[in-house]
XYZ file of C-alpha atoms in Angstrom:
190
model
C 0.007 -0.068 0.047
C 2.774 2.453 0.855
C 4.263 2.338 -2.657
C 0.887 2.310 -4.557
C 0.825 6.054 -4.863
C -2.008 6.585 -2.253
C -2.222 9.906 -0.294
C -3.423 8.222 2.772
C -3.686 4.768 4.410
C -5.486 3.443 7.266
C -4.204 0.779 9.729
C -6.384 -0.730 12.252
C -5.230 -2.552 15.337
C -2.469 -2.548 17.913
C -0.811 -5.536 16.009
C -0.098 -3.162 13.027
C 2.223 -1.017 15.033
C 5.587 -2.461 13.797
C 4.344 -2.313 10.170
C 3.186 1.282 10.374
C 6.371 2.399 12.155
C 8.539 0.783 9.484
C 6.715 2.269 6.540
C 5.985 5.676 7.974
C 9.616 6.216 9.121
C 10.762 5.144 5.597
C 8.853 7.968 3.641
C 6.788 11.001 4.462
C 4.016 9.970 2.040
C 1.496 8.457 2.292
C -0.170 9.845 5.428
C -1.324 7.204 7.949
C -4.330 7.227 10.055
C -4.176 4.591 12.576
C -6.777 3.222 14.957
C -5.790 1.568 18.321
C -2.223 2.045 17.652
C -0.285 4.029 20.244
C 3.187 5.932 19.807
C 5.145 7.681 22.353
C 6.592 9.800 19.574
C 4.493 9.246 16.391
C 6.242 9.818 12.859
C 5.184 13.067 11.511
C 2.959 11.420 8.931
C 1.038 9.310 11.449
C -2.399 10.502 12.963
C -3.992 8.535 15.552
C -7.772 7.766 16.100
C -8.244 6.498 19.530
C -11.385 5.745 21.308
C -12.462 5.421 24.899
C -13.444 1.597 25.125
C -13.572 1.927 28.918
C -16.933 3.910 28.344
C -18.629 1.309 26.213
C -17.287 -1.333 28.692
C -18.688 0.511 31.569
C -22.058 0.564 30.044
C -21.842 -3.255 29.264
C -20.841 -3.838 32.857
C -23.912 -1.879 34.085
C -26.224 -4.051 31.909
C -24.353 -7.218 33.389
C -24.464 -6.112 36.828
C -28.065 -5.196 36.724
C -28.850 -8.392 34.804
C -27.300 -10.552 37.688
C -30.032 -9.164 40.143
C -32.833 -9.967 37.771
C -34.649 -12.994 36.478
C -35.220 -11.629 33.083
C -33.657 -14.962 31.523
C -33.495 -18.642 32.712
C -29.766 -18.521 32.079
C -29.249 -16.201 34.838
C -28.535 -17.431 38.276
C -28.109 -15.992 41.814
C -24.504 -16.437 41.881
C -23.533 -12.945 40.729
C -20.560 -14.233 38.692
C -19.646 -12.901 35.308
C -16.868 -13.204 33.061
C -14.595 -11.445 30.611
C -12.639 -12.995 27.657
C -9.879 -10.728 26.226
C -7.930 -11.477 23.110
C -4.691 -10.100 24.141
C -3.754 -7.671 27.069
C -3.370 -4.559 24.817
C -4.638 -1.154 25.792
C -7.996 -1.154 24.066
C -8.888 -4.655 25.545
C -7.689 -3.735 28.851
C -9.802 -0.523 28.853
C -12.862 -2.538 27.800
C -12.144 -4.927 30.790
C -11.665 -2.119 33.323
C -14.827 -0.252 32.135
C -16.742 -3.542 32.379
C -15.438 -4.288 36.023
C -16.196 -0.764 37.005
C -19.679 -0.626 35.660
C -20.735 -4.125 36.982
C -19.375 -3.247 40.456
C -21.192 0.135 40.522
C -24.433 -1.450 40.284
C -23.669 -4.626 42.056
C -20.854 -4.277 44.648
C -20.848 -7.869 45.679
C -20.320 -9.191 41.990
C -17.487 -11.543 41.036
C -15.855 -11.089 37.736
C -13.365 -13.589 36.277
C -11.231 -12.160 33.431
C -9.402 -14.642 31.029
C -7.155 -13.808 28.165
C -6.567 -16.041 25.082
C -3.285 -14.629 24.028
C -4.621 -14.116 20.599
C -7.452 -12.599 18.519
C -7.864 -15.399 15.897
C -8.542 -18.545 17.688
C -12.262 -19.518 17.970
C -11.437 -22.823 19.661
C -9.432 -21.004 22.422
C -12.249 -18.638 22.879
C -14.741 -21.457 23.241
C -12.676 -23.181 25.547
C -12.324 -20.237 27.789
C -16.134 -19.416 27.494
C -16.965 -23.049 28.712
C -14.308 -22.694 31.498
C -16.021 -19.473 32.680
C -19.465 -21.140 32.581
C -18.383 -24.084 34.469
C -16.928 -21.616 37.024
C -20.437 -20.212 37.442
C -20.484 -17.293 35.051
C -23.739 -16.739 33.570
C -22.947 -13.479 31.607
C -19.568 -13.319 29.493
C -18.321 -10.281 27.845
C -15.826 -11.023 24.984
C -13.422 -8.249 23.593
C -11.382 -10.887 21.570
C -12.053 -10.590 17.852
C -12.496 -13.795 16.206
C -11.656 -15.598 19.494
C -14.773 -13.929 20.953
C -16.834 -15.739 18.354
C -15.827 -19.099 20.097
C -16.894 -17.668 23.449
C -20.204 -16.809 21.819
C -20.648 -20.350 20.678
C -19.888 -21.607 24.141
C -22.598 -19.402 25.483
C -25.151 -20.247 22.804
C -24.334 -24.095 22.759
C -24.360 -24.561 26.480
C -27.576 -22.527 26.999
C -26.276 -21.642 30.382
C -24.807 -18.053 29.645
C -25.653 -14.899 27.981
C -23.019 -12.979 25.802
C -21.964 -9.481 25.561
C -20.569 -8.608 22.038
C -17.872 -5.856 21.236
C -17.075 -3.184 18.738
C -20.281 -3.361 16.720
C -23.732 -4.772 17.246
C -22.888 -8.554 17.215
C -26.497 -9.413 17.067
C -26.196 -8.249 13.599
C -22.838 -9.507 12.689
C -22.982 -13.162 14.256
C -24.543 -15.884 12.207
C -27.870 -17.016 13.921
C -27.430 -15.263 17.317
C -30.785 -16.309 18.537
C -31.440 -15.077 22.029
C -27.789 -15.471 23.420
C -26.899 -11.655 23.025
C -27.670 -9.542 26.078
C -26.017 -6.463 24.553
C -22.897 -5.323 22.725
C -20.270 -2.680 23.688
C -20.031 -0.684 20.602
C -17.183 1.445 19.337
C -18.500 4.600 17.806
């Protein structure tokens, strides 16, 4: 892309940091707009677009915390235990987690939150494994900020019929195949 004659390029995701650094320091054109990439000293042709994931995570936490006090669904139990699946412990995912914990505890101070990390964003089998582990630990609501790995977590919730799922970044009710009634809400990046 950098040698294709484009005036601007977009790079999305923390894992693109090294590639953008290498290309942006090699030439002053094109200009780069980066999402979820952080630089202490960005190259002059790099412009960051960063979001406040903790705010969407906080709202998702409020929904989860309130849902643990309700009987709106037969999958909810009185244990007040919820889970979080992260892809990798990078700043955007950690902000989702921190907001989720803060939101849930703001409405249910006695809630227990179990966070697990897959170490990757592209492993649906690992996401399902982590989801099933959280469900066996008593979690009845699981929020996944894990990319494709989170789809595996969604599958664990749906197939077990023992937990509700909170999606991430977009309205996952619209993006997942046959979500049924498994999705409680989604923490959206806008």
